[in-house]
PDB file of C-alpha atoms in Angstrom:
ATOM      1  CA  UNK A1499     -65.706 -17.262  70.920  1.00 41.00           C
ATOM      2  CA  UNK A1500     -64.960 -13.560  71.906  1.00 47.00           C
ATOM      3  CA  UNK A1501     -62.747 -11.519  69.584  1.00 53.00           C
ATOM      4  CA  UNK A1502     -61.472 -10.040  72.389  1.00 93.00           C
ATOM      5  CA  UNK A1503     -59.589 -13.190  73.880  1.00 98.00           C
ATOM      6  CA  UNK A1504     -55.527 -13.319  73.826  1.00 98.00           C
ATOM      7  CA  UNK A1505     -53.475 -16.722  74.847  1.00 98.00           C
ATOM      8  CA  UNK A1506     -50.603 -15.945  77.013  1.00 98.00           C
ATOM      9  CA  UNK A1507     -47.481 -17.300  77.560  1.00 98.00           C
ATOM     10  CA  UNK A1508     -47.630 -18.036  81.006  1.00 98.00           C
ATOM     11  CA  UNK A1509     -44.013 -19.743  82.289  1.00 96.00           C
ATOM     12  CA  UNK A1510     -44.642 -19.305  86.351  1.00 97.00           C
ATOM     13  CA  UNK A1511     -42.686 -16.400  86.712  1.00 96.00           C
ATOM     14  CA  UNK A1512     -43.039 -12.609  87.699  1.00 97.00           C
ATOM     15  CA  UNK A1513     -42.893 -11.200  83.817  1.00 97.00           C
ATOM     16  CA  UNK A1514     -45.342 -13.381  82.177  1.00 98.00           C
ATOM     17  CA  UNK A1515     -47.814 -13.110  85.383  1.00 98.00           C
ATOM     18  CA  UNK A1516     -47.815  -8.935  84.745  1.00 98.00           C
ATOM     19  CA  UNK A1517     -48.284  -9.505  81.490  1.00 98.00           C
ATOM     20  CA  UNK A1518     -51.432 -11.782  82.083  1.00 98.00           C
ATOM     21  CA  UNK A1519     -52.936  -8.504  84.224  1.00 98.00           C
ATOM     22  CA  UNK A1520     -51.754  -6.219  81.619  1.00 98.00           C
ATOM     23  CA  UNK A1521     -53.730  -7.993  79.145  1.00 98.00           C
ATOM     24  CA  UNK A1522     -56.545  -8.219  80.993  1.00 98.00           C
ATOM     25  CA  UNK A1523     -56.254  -4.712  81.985  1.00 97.00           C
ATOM     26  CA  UNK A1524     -56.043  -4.070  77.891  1.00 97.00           C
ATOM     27  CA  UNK A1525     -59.498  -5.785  78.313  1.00 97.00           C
ATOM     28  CA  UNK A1526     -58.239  -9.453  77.003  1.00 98.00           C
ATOM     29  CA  UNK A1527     -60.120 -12.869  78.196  1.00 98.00           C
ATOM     30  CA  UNK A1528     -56.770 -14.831  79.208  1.00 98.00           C
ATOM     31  CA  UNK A1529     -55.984 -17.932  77.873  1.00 98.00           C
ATOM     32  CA  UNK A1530     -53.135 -19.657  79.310  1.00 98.00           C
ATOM     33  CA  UNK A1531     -50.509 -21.738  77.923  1.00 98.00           C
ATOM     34  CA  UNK A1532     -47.997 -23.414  79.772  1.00 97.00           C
ATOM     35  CA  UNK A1533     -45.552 -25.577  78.368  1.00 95.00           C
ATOM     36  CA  UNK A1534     -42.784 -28.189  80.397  1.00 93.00           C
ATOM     37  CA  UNK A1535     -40.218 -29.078  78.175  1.00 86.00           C
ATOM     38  CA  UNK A1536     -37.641 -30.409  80.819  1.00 80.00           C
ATOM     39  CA  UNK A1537     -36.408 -27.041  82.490  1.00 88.00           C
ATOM     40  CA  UNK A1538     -34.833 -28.012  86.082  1.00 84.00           C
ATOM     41  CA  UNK A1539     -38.013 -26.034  87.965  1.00 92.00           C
ATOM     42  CA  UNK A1540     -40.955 -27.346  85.759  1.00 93.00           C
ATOM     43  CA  UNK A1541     -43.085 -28.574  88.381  1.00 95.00           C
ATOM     44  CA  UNK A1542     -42.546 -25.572  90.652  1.00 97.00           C
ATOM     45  CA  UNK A1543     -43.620 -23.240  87.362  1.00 95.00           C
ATOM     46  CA  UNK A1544     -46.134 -25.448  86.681  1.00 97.00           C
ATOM     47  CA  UNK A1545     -47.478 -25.095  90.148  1.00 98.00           C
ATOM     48  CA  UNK A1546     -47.455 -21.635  89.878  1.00 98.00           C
ATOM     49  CA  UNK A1547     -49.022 -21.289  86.460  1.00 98.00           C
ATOM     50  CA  UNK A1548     -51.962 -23.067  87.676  1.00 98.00           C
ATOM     51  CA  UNK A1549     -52.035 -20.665  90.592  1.00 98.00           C
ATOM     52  CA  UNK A1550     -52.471 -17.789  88.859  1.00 98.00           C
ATOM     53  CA  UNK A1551     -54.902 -19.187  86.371  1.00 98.00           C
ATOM     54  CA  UNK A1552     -57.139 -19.850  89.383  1.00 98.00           C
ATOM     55  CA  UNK A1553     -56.045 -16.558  90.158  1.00 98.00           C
ATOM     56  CA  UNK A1554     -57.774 -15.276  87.482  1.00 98.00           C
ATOM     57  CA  UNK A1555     -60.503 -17.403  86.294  1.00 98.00           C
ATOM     58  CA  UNK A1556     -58.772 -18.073  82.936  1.00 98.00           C
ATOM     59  CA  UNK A1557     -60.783 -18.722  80.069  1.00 98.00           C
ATOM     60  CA  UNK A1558     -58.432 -22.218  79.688  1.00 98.00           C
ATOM     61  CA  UNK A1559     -55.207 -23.254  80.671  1.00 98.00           C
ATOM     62  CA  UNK A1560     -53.327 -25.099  78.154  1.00 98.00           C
ATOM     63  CA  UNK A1561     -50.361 -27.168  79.726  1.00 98.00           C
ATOM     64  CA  UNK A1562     -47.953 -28.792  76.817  1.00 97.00           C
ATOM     65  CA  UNK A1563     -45.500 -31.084  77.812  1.00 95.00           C
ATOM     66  CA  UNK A1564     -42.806 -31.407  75.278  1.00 90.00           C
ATOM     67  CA  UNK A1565     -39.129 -33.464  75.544  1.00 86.00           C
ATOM     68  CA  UNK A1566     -37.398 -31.601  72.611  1.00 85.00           C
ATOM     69  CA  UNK A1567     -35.790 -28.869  73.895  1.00 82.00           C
ATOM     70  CA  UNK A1568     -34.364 -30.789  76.467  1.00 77.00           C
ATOM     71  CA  UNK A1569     -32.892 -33.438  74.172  1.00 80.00           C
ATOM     72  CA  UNK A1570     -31.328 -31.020  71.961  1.00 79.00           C
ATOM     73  CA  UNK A1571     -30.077 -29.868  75.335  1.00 68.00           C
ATOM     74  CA  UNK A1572     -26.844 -27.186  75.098  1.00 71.00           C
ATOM     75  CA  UNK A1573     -28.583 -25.033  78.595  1.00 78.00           C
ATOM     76  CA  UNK A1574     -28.119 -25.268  81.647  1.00 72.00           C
ATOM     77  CA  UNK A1575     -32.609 -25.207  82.126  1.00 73.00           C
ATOM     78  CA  UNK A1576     -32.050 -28.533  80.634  1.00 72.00           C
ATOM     79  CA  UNK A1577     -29.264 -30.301  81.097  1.00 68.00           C
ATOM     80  CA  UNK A1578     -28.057 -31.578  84.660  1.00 70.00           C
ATOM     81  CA  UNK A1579     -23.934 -32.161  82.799  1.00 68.00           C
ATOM     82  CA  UNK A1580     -24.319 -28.229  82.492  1.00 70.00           C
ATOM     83  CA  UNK A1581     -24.151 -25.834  85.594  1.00 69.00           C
ATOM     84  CA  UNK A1582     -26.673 -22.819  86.099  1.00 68.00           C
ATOM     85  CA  UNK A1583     -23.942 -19.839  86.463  1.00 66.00           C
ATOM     86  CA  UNK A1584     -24.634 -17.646  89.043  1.00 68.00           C
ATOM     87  CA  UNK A1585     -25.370 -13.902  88.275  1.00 60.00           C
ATOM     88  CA  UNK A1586     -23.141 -11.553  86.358  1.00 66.00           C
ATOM     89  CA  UNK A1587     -25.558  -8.873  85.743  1.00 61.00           C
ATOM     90  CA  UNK A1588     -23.120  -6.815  83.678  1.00 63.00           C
ATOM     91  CA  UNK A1589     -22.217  -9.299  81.171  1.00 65.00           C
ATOM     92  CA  UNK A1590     -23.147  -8.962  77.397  1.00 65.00           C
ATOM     93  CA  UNK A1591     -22.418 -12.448  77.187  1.00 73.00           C
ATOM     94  CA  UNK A1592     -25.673 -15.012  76.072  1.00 73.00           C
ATOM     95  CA  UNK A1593     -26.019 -17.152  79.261  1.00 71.00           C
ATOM     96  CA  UNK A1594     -25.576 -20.632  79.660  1.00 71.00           C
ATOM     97  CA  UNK A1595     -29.441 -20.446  80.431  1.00 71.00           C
ATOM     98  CA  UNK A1596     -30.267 -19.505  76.866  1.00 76.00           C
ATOM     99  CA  UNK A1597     -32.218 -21.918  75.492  1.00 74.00           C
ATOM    100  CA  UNK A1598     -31.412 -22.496  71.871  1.00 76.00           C
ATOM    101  CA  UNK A1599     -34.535 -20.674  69.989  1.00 83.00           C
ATOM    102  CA  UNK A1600     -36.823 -21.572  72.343  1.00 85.00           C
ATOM    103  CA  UNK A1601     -39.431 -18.776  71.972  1.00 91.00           C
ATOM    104  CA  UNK A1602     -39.430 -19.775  68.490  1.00 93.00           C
ATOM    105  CA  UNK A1603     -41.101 -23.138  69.728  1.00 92.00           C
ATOM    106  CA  UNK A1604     -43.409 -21.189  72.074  1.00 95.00           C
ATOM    107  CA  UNK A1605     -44.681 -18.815  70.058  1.00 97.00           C
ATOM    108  CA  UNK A1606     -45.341 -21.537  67.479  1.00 97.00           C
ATOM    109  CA  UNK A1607     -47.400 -22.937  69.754  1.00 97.00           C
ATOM    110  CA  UNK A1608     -49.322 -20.380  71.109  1.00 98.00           C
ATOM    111  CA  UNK A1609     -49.957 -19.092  67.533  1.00 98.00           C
ATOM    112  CA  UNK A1610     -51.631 -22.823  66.865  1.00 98.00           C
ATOM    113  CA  UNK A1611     -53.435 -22.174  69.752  1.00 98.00           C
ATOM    114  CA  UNK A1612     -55.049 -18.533  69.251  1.00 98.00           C
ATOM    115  CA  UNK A1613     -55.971 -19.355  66.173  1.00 98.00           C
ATOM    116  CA  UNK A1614     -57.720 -22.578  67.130  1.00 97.00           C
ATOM    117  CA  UNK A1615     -59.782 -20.359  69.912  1.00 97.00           C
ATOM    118  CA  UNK A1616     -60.056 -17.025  67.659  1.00 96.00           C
ATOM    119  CA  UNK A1617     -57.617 -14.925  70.163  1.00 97.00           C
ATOM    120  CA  UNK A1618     -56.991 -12.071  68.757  1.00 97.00           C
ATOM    121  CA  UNK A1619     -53.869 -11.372  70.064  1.00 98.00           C
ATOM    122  CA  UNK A1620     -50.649 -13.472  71.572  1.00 98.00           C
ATOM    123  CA  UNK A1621     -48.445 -11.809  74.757  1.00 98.00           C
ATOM    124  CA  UNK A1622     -45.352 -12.159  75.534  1.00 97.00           C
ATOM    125  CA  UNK A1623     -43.677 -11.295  78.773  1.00 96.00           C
ATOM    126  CA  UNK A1624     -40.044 -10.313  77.585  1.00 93.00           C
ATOM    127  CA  UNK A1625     -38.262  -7.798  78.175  1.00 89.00           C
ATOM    128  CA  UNK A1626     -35.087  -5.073  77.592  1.00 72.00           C
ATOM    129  CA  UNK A1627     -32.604  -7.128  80.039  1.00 73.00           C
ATOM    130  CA  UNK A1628     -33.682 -10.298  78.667  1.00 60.00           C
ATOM    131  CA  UNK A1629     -33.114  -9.264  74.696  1.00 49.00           C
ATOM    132  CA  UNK A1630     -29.211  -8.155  76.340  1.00 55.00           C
ATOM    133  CA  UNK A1631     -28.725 -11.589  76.508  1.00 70.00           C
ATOM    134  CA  UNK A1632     -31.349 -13.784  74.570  1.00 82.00           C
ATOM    135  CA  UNK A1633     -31.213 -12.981  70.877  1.00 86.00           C
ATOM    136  CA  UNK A1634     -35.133 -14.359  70.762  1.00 88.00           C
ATOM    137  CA  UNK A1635     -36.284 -11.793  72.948  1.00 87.00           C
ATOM    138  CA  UNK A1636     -34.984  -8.740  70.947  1.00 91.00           C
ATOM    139  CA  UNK A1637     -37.607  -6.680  69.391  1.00 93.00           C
ATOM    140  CA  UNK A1638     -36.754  -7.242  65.747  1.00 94.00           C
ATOM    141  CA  UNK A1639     -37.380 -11.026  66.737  1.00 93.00           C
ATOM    142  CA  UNK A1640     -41.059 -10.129  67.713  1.00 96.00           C
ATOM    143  CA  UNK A1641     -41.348  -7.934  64.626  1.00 97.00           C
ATOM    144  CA  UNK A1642     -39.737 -11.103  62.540  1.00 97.00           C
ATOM    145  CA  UNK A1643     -42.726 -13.772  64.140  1.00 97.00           C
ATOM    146  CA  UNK A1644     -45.450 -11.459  63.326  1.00 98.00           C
ATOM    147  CA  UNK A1645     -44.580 -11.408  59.846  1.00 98.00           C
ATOM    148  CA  UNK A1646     -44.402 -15.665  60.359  1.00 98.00           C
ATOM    149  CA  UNK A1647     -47.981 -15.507  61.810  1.00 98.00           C
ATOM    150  CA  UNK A1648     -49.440 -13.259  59.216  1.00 98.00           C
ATOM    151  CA  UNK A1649     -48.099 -15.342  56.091  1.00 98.00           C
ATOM    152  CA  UNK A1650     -48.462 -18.840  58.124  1.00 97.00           C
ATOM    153  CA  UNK A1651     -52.211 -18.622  59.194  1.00 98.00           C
ATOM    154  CA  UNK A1652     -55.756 -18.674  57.673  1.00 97.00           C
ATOM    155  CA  UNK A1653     -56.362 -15.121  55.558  1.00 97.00           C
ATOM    156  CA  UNK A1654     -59.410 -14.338  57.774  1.00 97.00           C
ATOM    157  CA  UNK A1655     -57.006 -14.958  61.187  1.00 97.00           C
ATOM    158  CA  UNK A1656     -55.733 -11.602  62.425  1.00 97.00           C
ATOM    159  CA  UNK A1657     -53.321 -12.271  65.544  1.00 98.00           C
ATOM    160  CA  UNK A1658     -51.014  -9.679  66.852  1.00 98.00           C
ATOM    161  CA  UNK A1659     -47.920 -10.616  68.738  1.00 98.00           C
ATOM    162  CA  UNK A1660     -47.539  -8.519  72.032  1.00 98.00           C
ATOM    163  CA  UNK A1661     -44.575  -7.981  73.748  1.00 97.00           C
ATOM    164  CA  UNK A1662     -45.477  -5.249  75.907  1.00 97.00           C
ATOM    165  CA  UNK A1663     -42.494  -4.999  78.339  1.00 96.00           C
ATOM    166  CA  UNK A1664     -40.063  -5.105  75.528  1.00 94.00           C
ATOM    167  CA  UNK A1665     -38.392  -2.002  76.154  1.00 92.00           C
ATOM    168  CA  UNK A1666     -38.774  -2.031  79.667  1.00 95.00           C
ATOM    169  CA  UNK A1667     -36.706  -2.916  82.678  1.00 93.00           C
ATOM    170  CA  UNK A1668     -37.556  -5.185  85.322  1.00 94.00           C
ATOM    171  CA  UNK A1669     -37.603  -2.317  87.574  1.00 95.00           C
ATOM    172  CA  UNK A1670     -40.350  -1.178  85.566  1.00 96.00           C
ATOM    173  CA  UNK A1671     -42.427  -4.524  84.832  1.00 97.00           C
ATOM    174  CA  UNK A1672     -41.914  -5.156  88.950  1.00 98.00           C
ATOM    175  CA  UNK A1673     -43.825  -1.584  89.179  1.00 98.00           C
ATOM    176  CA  UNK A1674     -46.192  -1.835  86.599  1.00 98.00           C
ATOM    177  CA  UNK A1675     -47.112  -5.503  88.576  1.00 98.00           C
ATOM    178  CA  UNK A1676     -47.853  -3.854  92.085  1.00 98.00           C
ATOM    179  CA  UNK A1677     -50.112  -1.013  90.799  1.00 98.00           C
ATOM    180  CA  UNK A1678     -52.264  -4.006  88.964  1.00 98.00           C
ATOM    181  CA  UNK A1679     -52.062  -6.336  92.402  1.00 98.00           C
ATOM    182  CA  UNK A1680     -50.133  -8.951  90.654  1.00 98.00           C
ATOM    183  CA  UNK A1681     -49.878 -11.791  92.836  1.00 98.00           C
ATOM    184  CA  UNK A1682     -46.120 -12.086  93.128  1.00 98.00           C
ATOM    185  CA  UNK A1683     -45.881 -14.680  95.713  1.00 98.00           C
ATOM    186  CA  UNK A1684     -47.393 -17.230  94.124  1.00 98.00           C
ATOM    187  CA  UNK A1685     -45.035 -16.661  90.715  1.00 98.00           C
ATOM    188  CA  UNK A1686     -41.386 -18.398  90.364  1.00 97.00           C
ATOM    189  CA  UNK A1687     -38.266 -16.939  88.590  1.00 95.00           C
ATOM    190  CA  UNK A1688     -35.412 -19.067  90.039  1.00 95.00           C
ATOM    191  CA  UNK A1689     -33.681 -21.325  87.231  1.00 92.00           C
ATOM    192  CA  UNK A1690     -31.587 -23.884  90.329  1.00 91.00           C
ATOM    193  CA  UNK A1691     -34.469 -24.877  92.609  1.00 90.00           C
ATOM    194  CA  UNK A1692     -38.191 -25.547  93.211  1.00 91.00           C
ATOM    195  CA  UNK A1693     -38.214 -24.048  96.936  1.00 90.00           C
ATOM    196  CA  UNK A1694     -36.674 -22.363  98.342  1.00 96.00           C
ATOM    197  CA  UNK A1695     -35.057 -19.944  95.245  1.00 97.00           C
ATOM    198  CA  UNK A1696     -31.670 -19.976  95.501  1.00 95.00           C
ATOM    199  CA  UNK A1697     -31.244 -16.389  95.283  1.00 95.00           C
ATOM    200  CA  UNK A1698     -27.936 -16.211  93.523  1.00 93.00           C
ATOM    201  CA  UNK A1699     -29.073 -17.314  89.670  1.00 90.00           C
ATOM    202  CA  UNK A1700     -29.354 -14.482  86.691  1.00 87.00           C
ATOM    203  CA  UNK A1701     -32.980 -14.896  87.303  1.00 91.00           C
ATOM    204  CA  UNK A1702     -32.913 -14.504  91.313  1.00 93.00           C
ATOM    205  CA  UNK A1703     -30.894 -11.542  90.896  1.00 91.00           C
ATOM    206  CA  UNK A1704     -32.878  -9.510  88.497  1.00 90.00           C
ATOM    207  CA  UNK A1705     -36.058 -10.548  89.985  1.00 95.00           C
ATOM    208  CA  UNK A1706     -34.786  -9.459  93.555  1.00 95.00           C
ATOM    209  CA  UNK A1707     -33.400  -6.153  92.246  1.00 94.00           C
ATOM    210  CA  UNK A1708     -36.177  -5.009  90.638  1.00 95.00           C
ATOM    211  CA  UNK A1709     -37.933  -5.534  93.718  1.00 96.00           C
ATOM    212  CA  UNK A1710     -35.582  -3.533  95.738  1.00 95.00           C
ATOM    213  CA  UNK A1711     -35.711  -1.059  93.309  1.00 96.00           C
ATOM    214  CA  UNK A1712     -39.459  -0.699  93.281  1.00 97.00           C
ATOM    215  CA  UNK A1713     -38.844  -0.007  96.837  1.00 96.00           C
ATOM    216  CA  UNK A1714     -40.638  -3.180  98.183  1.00 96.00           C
ATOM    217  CA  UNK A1715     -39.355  -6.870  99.182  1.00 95.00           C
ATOM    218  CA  UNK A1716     -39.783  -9.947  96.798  1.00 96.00           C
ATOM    219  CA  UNK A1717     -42.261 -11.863  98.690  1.00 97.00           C
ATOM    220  CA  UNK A1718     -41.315 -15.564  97.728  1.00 97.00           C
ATOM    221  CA  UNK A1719     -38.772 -17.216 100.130  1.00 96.00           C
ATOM    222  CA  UNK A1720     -35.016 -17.622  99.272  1.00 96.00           C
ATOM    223  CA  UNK A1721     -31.918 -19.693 100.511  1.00 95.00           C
ATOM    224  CA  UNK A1722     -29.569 -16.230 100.466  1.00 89.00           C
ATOM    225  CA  UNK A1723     -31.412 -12.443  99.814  1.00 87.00           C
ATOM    226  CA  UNK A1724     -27.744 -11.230  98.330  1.00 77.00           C
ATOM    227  CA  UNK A1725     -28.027  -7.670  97.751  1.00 69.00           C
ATOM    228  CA  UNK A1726     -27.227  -7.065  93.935  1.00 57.00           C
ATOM    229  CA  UNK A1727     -26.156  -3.795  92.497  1.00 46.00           C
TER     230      UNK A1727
END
């Protein structure tokens, strides 16, 4: 297998899908890995995930189904007693939506799996405004798991953990997207609904404000286009 393959983390949505072309445009083979671990729009990510892989000719798509997040529960992805908030985009506060160290679970994964295919490298679609409010997408977190993949995997493996967008705004990832044709309308960022988004979630609202900011229009379909500030 090429040295010059990296597995993704590929969730459905807008950040993950620009990081699949930035990869590629890095000159990575994409592999994909999906995982369904009883968020409320699995099936519509799931949908989309396999979009884009077609999109893109993928080297594999991996789709892991897993029930433990969602049994530990305490978010409102994963638990129907708990309601998804809608947007406060200036709170510091972590979100109801934050998924107790779920990247932690991912990246474990994905690790298992670029090492089983000889990827050289593991992305990572996070960014600035998600480490404001998800301790497991803050930088020194990355910098933590790549010391956990160096110590916990074969001597000969060499795997770097990318986070490219880390220090970026959506604004920016939204920009960075449409000059590398990222095919936004078949990606999915809402956290309420499969279809139509419901436009008024923490997700919605950053996704359609970096859109408006890029100066273009989200092209998935929504129950209410609010106009966030």
């Amino acid at each position: 297998m090429s040295n010059k393959s990296a597995v993704i983390l590929v969730s459905g949505g807008m950040d993950s899908a620009t990081a699949v072309y930035e990869a590629m445009d890095q000159g990575y083979e994409p592999y994909f890995l999906h995982t369904s671990y009883g968020q409320r729009t699995e099936d519509k990510e799931y949908e989309c995930a396999e979009a884009l892989a077609d999109e893109v000719d993928a080297a594999d798509f991996l789709h892991i189904e897993t029930e433990h997040l969602a049994q530990i529960g305490e978010s409102s992805l994963t638990d129907d007693e708990m309601d998804v908030a809608d947007a406060d985009l200036d709170s510091d506060e972590i979100p109801t939506s934050y998924v107790p160290f779920r990247n932690s679970n991912l990246l474990s994964m994905a690790t298992s799996y670029a090492e089983a295919t000889d990827s050289s490298a593991l992305f990572i679609g996070a960014h600035a405004e998600d480490f404001s409010g998800y301790p497991d997408c803050r930088p020194e977190f990355f910098e933590a798991f790549q010391n956990v993949i160096d110590v916990g995997t074969k001597p000969e493996t060499e795997i770097e953990l990318k986070a490219p967008f880390v220090e970026w705004s959506k604004t920016e990832i939204a920009e960075r997207g449409l000059e590398l044709n990222v095919p936004y309308e078949i990606t999915w960022s809402c956290y309420r609904d499969n279809e139509p988004a419901c436009g008024t979630c923490d997700a919605c609202a950053f996704r359609l404000e970096a859109f408006r900011d890029a100066g273009t229009q989200d092209p998935i379909e929504y129950a209410k286009r609010p106009s966030f500030s």
